[in-house]
Amino acid sequence: MWEDIKDFASTFFVTGDPLIYGADVSIVLTMLAIVFVLTKYKKWGWLWREWLTTVDHKRIGIMYLIASLLMLFRGGVDALLMRLQLAFPNLEFLHADHYNAIFTTHGTIMILFMAMPMMFGLFNMVVPLQIGARDVAYPFLNALSFWLFFLGAMLFNLSFVIGGSPDAGWLSYPPLSQNDFSPGPGQNFWIWGIQISGIGSLATGINFIVTILKMRAPGMTLSKMPLFSWSVLSSSIMIIFAFPILTITIALLFLDRFAGAHFFTMDGGGNPMMYLNLIWMWGHPEVYIVVVPAFGIFSEVVATFSRKRIFGYKSMVWALMAIAIASFFTWAHHFFTMGTSASVIAFFAISTMVIAIPTGVKVFNWLFTMFRGRISFKQPMLWTIAFIPCFLVGGATGVMLAVAPADYQYHNSYFLIAHFHQVLIGGVVFGYLAGIYYWWPKLFGFKLDEKLGRWGFWFWNIGFYICFMPQYALGFMGMTRRYYTYGWDRGWEDLNLVSTVGAFMMGIGFIFQVWQITYSIKHGERDTTGDPWDARTLEWSIPSPAPFYNFAVVPNVKESDDWWATKQAKANGTYKEEPVHLEPIHMPKNSGIPIIMSTFWFLIGFGFTFGWVWMAVVGFIGVAVCMWVRSFQYDTDYYVPVDEVRRTEASLGRVL
Amino acid sequence: MMANHHDHSHGHDHHEEHEQLKVLGFWIFVVTDCILFGTLFATYAVMMHSFAGGPTGKELFELPGIIASTFILLTSSFTSGLAVLAMNKGKVKELIAWLAVTAVLGLAFVVLEVNEFTHLMHEGATMATSGFWSAFFTLVGTHGLHVSVGLFWMVALMMQLKRRGINAVTRRKVTNLSLYWHFLDVVWIFLFTVVYLMGVM
């Protein structure tokens, strides 16, 4: 009996590596600390009522943000471990297997569990406020999306200490990801972590399309809608077309592994290249899904901090939509070396280059907005200005990669690594950081400290170029991705060391930002006006932090940049005060079902990961029961009485 | 935050509006489901001739049974349409009765499919036989799973209709369910053509 338990534990828990034992201890200590604090201050009820069961889009946005910052930390540590291993030739800091696991989890976490939730966090924090709505179209579904993401992410991260991490690359190409080459639970963690959070992403896509199409304040026609909301619409449209492909692709991979199917196997009529095609039919739109909202953020920030209307609004909208459509016709450029016919390669090479056109239009529009504007270099604007040259170089190397004959040289080399980090960090991360700095006061009621933020900014930026510029050269020198070590004879040591130094500088930048957040909670400049940046769109017309019902009175929109127009009219004395007519506000009730149902999904994933079908069956029954119970609930919303609205507004300093 | 202040004329508007919103969302869900099936059809097309020396569809498909289940599903789509008509006339009992007929036909379809699958497995065609059979079972099985989920939903809805009659919420639910059911019917027509008819030709 004892022997059995020992036997089980030695395979169930990851053993043998001091780094992982250290992590085990810190995870257990952190959990104990959380439980202790919650119990000591009697906060369990508060946590459940105010956060775990909330359907308020702002709180869901904050939870997405916290989760994504944690994941940024984990993915960042993965990156630093890799850079340490590569700092000098022939290092034995990480073993080959461990290195494989780390580059796999780094990629998967950064795209799916960092970029996606940070993006959804911004969707949630901003879109309803920006379009003058009181919540998203389906608040319950929104909470469900969050919990599916969160428990999927937790399942994936568990692989680190239980069962073993996936190690077949961030997209798990077969045949390597099949049972023959990757036995054990690692790949299953990958499959189920992504599958569960992917269902949540799909639901969020639907939710925001309907929110944007149907819940805009009266008078806000699509042609008056702020560009961030347009970018969210574009991104959501890509989500609803791309994510079902992901669902199917990894379901098929699961069937190969679990049921012995022959979709992507080397024998039995399977075709591994079909997996590459399918995964990139999702994967390519996916990178535009995450970058397009960043474009939206830049558009808001540039206009606000240049104190000018955005240049070329219509062309911006067309560019967003053109990118959304074109993103579905470029997937094969990820494997030009697959060896298809010249005509297929030519098609995908040209379609890839075509993307540069709408993107170029947007860059020119941002530049023309700044031209003759009165620019103030606040933090959101700093990140925006840093983004433009960075993304430009990243885009240009992208076009270089799109030149198919030349791609045979760079394919899977460090040139590619440098390229996609440049567009993903320079575009997505810089963009989301700009957005977080910009909207932070609206969510929390205070600004993030400027001085610490600047330290973080410069460490990030200088570190970025020191880290990734050498990698372009390393690519040309023949260094391919996923090497876990290299010899002195290759002549790569100098550039690799430089690159590692840059990576650590970005790490220091992140530490500054964490410091900045903790410092600003106490000392940050309070926002008493609700409009700390003198901005242009509706979210700045209400107090900060926004009350739970957002707008006491739903605004009547007359212009694009309506809040700016209102302020101008007030300054000119041409503003006509409209009589305030308060009405009871219709709001959704909190619900515990999303977190409970997602926990059952977690059980399904965990059960299938270890091949414990009974546990998966329990999970499926649980999910079905949750849906059944929800279907029979009819009392799902309530009204906030006028008195309470008046009291809340008064407490925020607004008299109605 | 807790008071249940119900302003009735007011509440009604909101409800009606909100239910409309949910119908639009459901349409978009159907779009995503189209992509899902589209991906499976594409996979099937790639795997169409990957028999790996195993049995082919032509050898094992038994068309009469499939034609029977096709008619059963088409009829159920018709009866779900009749259910919606009954709802529009405000007749709860008739509505529930037509939904029940639809559910029975749907169940018959699922039973026939399970029978077909067991028969195929006895003949030696399983998920693990070849790429072709993997694609076949996944595509047809996903459709069957959708029908089964629809049945589950239908039962829940009949109980709610019995309890609450026709109102804005149940009306929206019936609308969405029949939308879903028609969608599955359309998918089946493609499935029947691509998998079975082209398979035996």
PDB file of N, CA and C in Angstrom, chain B residues 52-109:
ATOM      1  N   ALA B  52      -5.729   3.350 -45.612  1.00  0.00           N
ATOM      2  CA  ALA B  52      -4.598   2.621 -45.042  1.00  0.00           C
ATOM      3  C   ALA B  52      -4.798   1.108 -45.133  1.00  0.00           C
ATOM      4  N   GLY B  53      -5.369   0.656 -46.244  1.00  0.00           N
ATOM      5  CA  GLY B  53      -5.570  -0.778 -46.447  1.00  0.00           C
ATOM      6  C   GLY B  53      -6.779  -1.336 -45.704  1.00  0.00           C
ATOM      7  N   GLY B  54      -7.475  -0.522 -44.938  1.00  0.00           N
ATOM      8  CA  GLY B  54      -8.645  -0.986 -44.190  1.00  0.00           C
ATOM      9  C   GLY B  54      -9.905  -0.909 -45.033  1.00  0.00           C
ATOM     10  N   PRO B  55     -11.045  -1.151 -44.402  1.00  0.00           N
ATOM     11  CA  PRO B  55     -12.302  -1.098 -45.156  1.00  0.00           C
ATOM     12  C   PRO B  55     -12.611   0.315 -45.657  1.00  0.00           C
ATOM     13  N   THR B  56     -13.357   0.376 -46.751  1.00  0.00           N
ATOM     14  CA  THR B  56     -13.746   1.685 -47.283  1.00  0.00           C
ATOM     15  C   THR B  56     -15.195   1.966 -46.899  1.00  0.00           C
ATOM     16  N   GLY B  57     -15.604   3.212 -47.102  1.00  0.00           N
ATOM     17  CA  GLY B  57     -16.981   3.566 -46.816  1.00  0.00           C
ATOM     18  C   GLY B  57     -17.931   2.803 -47.728  1.00  0.00           C
ATOM     19  N   LYS B  58     -17.538   2.668 -48.963  1.00  0.00           N
ATOM     20  CA  LYS B  58     -18.379   2.011 -49.948  1.00  0.00           C
ATOM     21  C   LYS B  58     -18.713   0.584 -49.517  1.00  0.00           C
ATOM     22  N   GLU B  59     -17.732  -0.066 -48.894  1.00  0.00           N
ATOM     23  CA  GLU B  59     -17.951  -1.454 -48.466  1.00  0.00           C
ATOM     24  C   GLU B  59     -18.915  -1.552 -47.292  1.00  0.00           C
ATOM     25  N   LEU B  60     -18.888  -0.561 -46.409  1.00  0.00           N
ATOM     26  CA  LEU B  60     -19.600  -0.729 -45.136  1.00  0.00           C
ATOM     27  C   LEU B  60     -20.881   0.091 -44.985  1.00  0.00           C
ATOM     28  N   PHE B  61     -20.995   1.209 -45.712  1.00  0.00           N
ATOM     29  CA  PHE B  61     -22.195   2.038 -45.525  1.00  0.00           C
ATOM     30  C   PHE B  61     -23.430   1.279 -45.958  1.00  0.00           C
ATOM     31  N   GLU B  62     -24.493   1.421 -45.139  1.00  0.00           N
ATOM     32  CA  GLU B  62     -25.772   0.825 -45.543  1.00  0.00           C
ATOM     33  C   GLU B  62     -26.775   1.943 -45.729  1.00  0.00           C
ATOM     34  N   LEU B  63     -26.967   2.305 -46.977  1.00  0.00           N
ATOM     35  CA  LEU B  63     -27.721   3.505 -47.300  1.00  0.00           C
ATOM     36  C   LEU B  63     -29.182   3.513 -46.829  1.00  0.00           C
ATOM     37  N   PRO B  64     -29.906   2.369 -46.910  1.00  0.00           N
ATOM     38  CA  PRO B  64     -31.327   2.438 -46.508  1.00  0.00           C
ATOM     39  C   PRO B  64     -31.517   2.999 -45.096  1.00  0.00           C
ATOM     40  N   GLY B  65     -30.711   2.541 -44.158  1.00  0.00           N
ATOM     41  CA  GLY B  65     -30.816   3.036 -42.782  1.00  0.00           C
ATOM     42  C   GLY B  65     -30.548   4.525 -42.707  1.00  0.00           C
ATOM     43  N   ILE B  66     -29.551   4.963 -43.478  1.00  0.00           N
ATOM     44  CA  ILE B  66     -29.183   6.380 -43.455  1.00  0.00           C
ATOM     45  C   ILE B  66     -30.307   7.230 -44.045  1.00  0.00           C
ATOM     46  N   ILE B  67     -30.910   6.710 -45.122  1.00  0.00           N
ATOM     47  CA  ILE B  67     -32.012   7.466 -45.735  1.00  0.00           C
ATOM     48  C   ILE B  67     -33.170   7.580 -44.745  1.00  0.00           C
ATOM     49  N   ALA B  68     -33.421   6.479 -44.020  1.00  0.00           N
ATOM     50  CA  ALA B  68     -34.490   6.523 -43.005  1.00  0.00           C
ATOM     51  C   ALA B  68     -34.186   7.603 -41.977  1.00  0.00           C
ATOM     52  N   SER B  69     -32.939   7.628 -41.462  1.00  0.00           N
ATOM     53  CA  SER B  69     -32.663   8.630 -40.423  1.00  0.00           C
ATOM     54  C   SER B  69     -32.680  10.036 -41.010  1.00  0.00           C
ATOM     55  N   THR B  70     -32.318  10.165 -42.282  1.00  0.00           N
ATOM     56  CA  THR B  70     -32.415  11.481 -42.919  1.00  0.00           C
ATOM     57  C   THR B  70     -33.864  11.970 -42.903  1.00  0.00           C
ATOM     58  N   PHE B  71     -34.782  11.090 -43.266  1.00  0.00           N
ATOM     59  CA  PHE B  71     -36.194  11.503 -43.282  1.00  0.00           C
ATOM     60  C   PHE B  71     -36.686  11.816 -41.885  1.00  0.00           C
ATOM     61  N   ILE B  72     -36.215  11.040 -40.930  1.00  0.00           N
ATOM     62  CA  ILE B  72     -36.638  11.296 -39.552  1.00  0.00           C
ATOM     63  C   ILE B  72     -36.187  12.692 -39.112  1.00  0.00           C
ATOM     64  N   LEU B  73     -34.919  13.030 -39.423  1.00  0.00           N
ATOM     65  CA  LEU B  73     -34.402  14.331 -38.987  1.00  0.00           C
ATOM     66  C   LEU B  73     -35.106  15.469 -39.725  1.00  0.00           C
ATOM     67  N   LEU B  74     -35.338  15.270 -41.039  1.00  0.00           N
ATOM     68  CA  LEU B  74     -36.027  16.320 -41.807  1.00  0.00           C
ATOM     69  C   LEU B  74     -37.425  16.541 -41.241  1.00  0.00           C
ATOM     70  N   THR B  75     -38.109  15.448 -40.909  1.00  0.00           N
ATOM     71  CA  THR B  75     -39.450  15.576 -40.344  1.00  0.00           C
ATOM     72  C   THR B  75     -39.403  16.317 -39.014  1.00  0.00           C
ATOM     73  N   SER B  76     -38.359  16.023 -38.210  1.00  0.00           N
ATOM     74  CA  SER B  76     -38.284  16.678 -36.900  1.00  0.00           C
ATOM     75  C   SER B  76     -38.066  18.177 -37.063  1.00  0.00           C
ATOM     76  N   SER B  77     -37.357  18.550 -38.128  1.00  0.00           N
ATOM     77  CA  SER B  77     -37.167  19.968 -38.394  1.00  0.00           C
ATOM     78  C   SER B  77     -38.517  20.616 -38.705  1.00  0.00           C
ATOM     79  N   PHE B  78     -39.327  19.896 -39.498  1.00  0.00           N
ATOM     80  CA  PHE B  78     -40.667  20.375 -39.842  1.00  0.00           C
ATOM     81  C   PHE B  78     -41.512  20.532 -38.574  1.00  0.00           C
ATOM     82  N   THR B  79     -41.475  19.510 -37.697  1.00  0.00           N
ATOM     83  CA  THR B  79     -42.313  19.592 -36.486  1.00  0.00           C
ATOM     84  C   THR B  79     -41.825  20.686 -35.551  1.00  0.00           C
ATOM     85  N   SER B  80     -40.501  20.946 -35.545  1.00  0.00           N
ATOM     86  CA  SER B  80     -40.047  22.051 -34.687  1.00  0.00           C
ATOM     87  C   SER B  80     -40.542  23.378 -35.257  1.00  0.00           C
ATOM     88  N   GLY B  81     -40.690  23.444 -36.595  1.00  0.00           N
ATOM     89  CA  GLY B  81     -41.305  24.622 -37.207  1.00  0.00           C
ATOM     90  C   GLY B  81     -42.756  24.758 -36.776  1.00  0.00           C
ATOM     91  N   LEU B  82     -43.476  23.628 -36.730  1.00  0.00           N
ATOM     92  CA  LEU B  82     -44.877  23.664 -36.287  1.00  0.00           C
ATOM     93  C   LEU B  82     -44.979  24.126 -34.837  1.00  0.00           C
ATOM     94  N   ALA B  83     -43.964  23.736 -34.042  1.00  0.00           N
ATOM     95  CA  ALA B  83     -43.950  24.173 -32.639  1.00  0.00           C
ATOM     96  C   ALA B  83     -43.887  25.699 -32.562  1.00  0.00           C
ATOM     97  N   VAL B  84     -43.027  26.281 -33.404  1.00  0.00           N
ATOM     98  CA  VAL B  84     -42.902  27.744 -33.387  1.00  0.00           C
ATOM     99  C   VAL B  84     -44.215  28.399 -33.828  1.00  0.00           C
ATOM    100  N   LEU B  85     -44.862  27.806 -34.848  1.00  0.00           N
ATOM    101  CA  LEU B  85     -46.152  28.348 -35.287  1.00  0.00           C
ATOM    102  C   LEU B  85     -47.173  28.308 -34.154  1.00  0.00           C
ATOM    103  N   ALA B  86     -47.189  27.182 -33.418  1.00  0.00           N
ATOM    104  CA  ALA B  86     -48.109  27.067 -32.283  1.00  0.00           C
ATOM    105  C   ALA B  86     -47.810  28.135 -31.250  1.00  0.00           C
ATOM    106  N   MET B  87     -46.505  28.373 -31.028  1.00  0.00           N
ATOM    107  CA  MET B  87     -46.112  29.407 -30.060  1.00  0.00           C
ATOM    108  C   MET B  87     -46.629  30.773 -30.500  1.00  0.00           C
ATOM    109  N   ASN B  88     -46.494  31.046 -31.810  1.00  0.00           N
ATOM    110  CA  ASN B  88     -46.938  32.354 -32.301  1.00  0.00           C
ATOM    111  C   ASN B  88     -48.436  32.527 -32.166  1.00  0.00           C
ATOM    112  N   LYS B  89     -49.177  31.382 -32.179  1.00  0.00           N
ATOM    113  CA  LYS B  89     -50.622  31.473 -31.967  1.00  0.00           C
ATOM    114  C   LYS B  89     -50.960  31.486 -30.479  1.00  0.00           C
ATOM    115  N   GLY B  90     -49.910  31.364 -29.643  1.00  0.00           N
ATOM    116  CA  GLY B  90     -50.125  31.425 -28.201  1.00  0.00           C
ATOM    117  C   GLY B  90     -50.667  30.146 -27.592  1.00  0.00           C
ATOM    118  N   LYS B  91     -50.519  29.009 -28.289  1.00  0.00           N
ATOM    119  CA  LYS B  91     -51.071  27.757 -27.753  1.00  0.00           C
ATOM    120  C   LYS B  91     -49.969  26.924 -27.095  1.00  0.00           C
ATOM    121  N   VAL B  92     -49.902  27.005 -25.765  1.00  0.00           N
ATOM    122  CA  VAL B  92     -48.824  26.334 -25.035  1.00  0.00           C
ATOM    123  C   VAL B  92     -48.875  24.829 -25.222  1.00  0.00           C
ATOM    124  N   LYS B  93     -50.082  24.256 -25.072  1.00  0.00           N
ATOM    125  CA  LYS B  93     -50.177  22.797 -25.113  1.00  0.00           C
ATOM    126  C   LYS B  93     -49.727  22.262 -26.456  1.00  0.00           C
ATOM    127  N   GLU B  94     -50.184  22.940 -27.500  1.00  0.00           N
ATOM    128  CA  GLU B  94     -49.817  22.509 -28.845  1.00  0.00           C
ATOM    129  C   GLU B  94     -48.302  22.632 -29.036  1.00  0.00           C
ATOM    130  N   LEU B  95     -47.769  23.731 -28.521  1.00  0.00           N
ATOM    131  CA  LEU B  95     -46.325  23.970 -28.610  1.00  0.00           C
ATOM    132  C   LEU B  95     -45.549  22.833 -27.954  1.00  0.00           C
ATOM    133  N   ILE B  96     -45.954  22.497 -26.719  1.00  0.00           N
ATOM    134  CA  ILE B  96     -45.236  21.433 -26.012  1.00  0.00           C
ATOM    135  C   ILE B  96     -45.391  20.111 -26.753  1.00  0.00           C
ATOM    136  N   ALA B  97     -46.595  19.867 -27.278  1.00  0.00           N
ATOM    137  CA  ALA B  97     -46.828  18.611 -27.991  1.00  0.00           C
ATOM    138  C   ALA B  97     -45.911  18.508 -29.206  1.00  0.00           C
ATOM    139  N   TRP B  98     -45.808  19.576 -29.978  1.00  0.00           N
ATOM    140  CA  TRP B  98     -44.940  19.514 -31.164  1.00  0.00           C
ATOM    141  C   TRP B  98     -43.475  19.364 -30.778  1.00  0.00           C
ATOM    142  N   LEU B  99     -43.085  20.029 -29.685  1.00  0.00           N
ATOM    143  CA  LEU B  99     -41.705  19.855 -29.218  1.00  0.00           C
ATOM    144  C   LEU B  99     -41.468  18.403 -28.821  1.00  0.00           C
ATOM    145  N   ALA B 100     -42.472  17.801 -28.182  1.00  0.00           N
ATOM    146  CA  ALA B 100     -42.336  16.396 -27.776  1.00  0.00           C
ATOM    147  C   ALA B 100     -42.163  15.509 -29.005  1.00  0.00           C
ATOM    148  N   VAL B 101     -42.972  15.777 -30.040  1.00  0.00           N
ATOM    149  CA  VAL B 101     -42.837  14.986 -31.276  1.00  0.00           C
ATOM    150  C   VAL B 101     -41.419  15.165 -31.841  1.00  0.00           C
ATOM    151  N   THR B 102     -40.964  16.403 -31.844  1.00  0.00           N
ATOM    152  CA  THR B 102     -39.621  16.687 -32.350  1.00  0.00           C
ATOM    153  C   THR B 102     -38.571  15.913 -31.553  1.00  0.00           C
ATOM    154  N   ALA B 103     -38.743  15.920 -30.226  1.00  0.00           N
ATOM    155  CA  ALA B 103     -37.768  15.242 -29.377  1.00  0.00           C
ATOM    156  C   ALA B 103     -37.757  13.742 -29.639  1.00  0.00           C
ATOM    157  N   VAL B 104     -38.951  13.169 -29.801  1.00  0.00           N
ATOM    158  CA  VAL B 104     -39.014  11.723 -30.062  1.00  0.00           C
ATOM    159  C   VAL B 104     -38.313  11.401 -31.381  1.00  0.00           C
ATOM    160  N   LEU B 105     -38.561  12.220 -32.402  1.00  0.00           N
ATOM    161  CA  LEU B 105     -37.903  11.980 -33.694  1.00  0.00           C
ATOM    162  C   LEU B 105     -36.392  12.147 -33.554  1.00  0.00           C
ATOM    163  N   GLY B 106     -35.986  13.170 -32.807  1.00  0.00           N
ATOM    164  CA  GLY B 106     -34.557  13.386 -32.591  1.00  0.00           C
ATOM    165  C   GLY B 106     -33.921  12.201 -31.889  1.00  0.00           C
ATOM    166  N   LEU B 107     -34.641  11.684 -30.888  1.00  0.00           N
ATOM    167  CA  LEU B 107     -34.128  10.531 -30.156  1.00  0.00           C
ATOM    168  C   LEU B 107     -33.984   9.333 -31.090  1.00  0.00           C
ATOM    169  N   ALA B 108     -34.992   9.148 -31.948  1.00  0.00           N
ATOM    170  CA  ALA B 108     -34.931   8.035 -32.902  1.00  0.00           C
ATOM    171  C   ALA B 108     -33.693   8.174 -33.782  1.00  0.00           C
ATOM    172  N   PHE B 109     -33.420   9.393 -34.197  1.00  0.00           N
ATOM    173  CA  PHE B 109     -32.251   9.646 -35.037  1.00  0.00           C
ATOM    174  C   PHE B 109     -30.975   9.250 -34.300  1.00  0.00           C
TER     175      PHE B 109
END
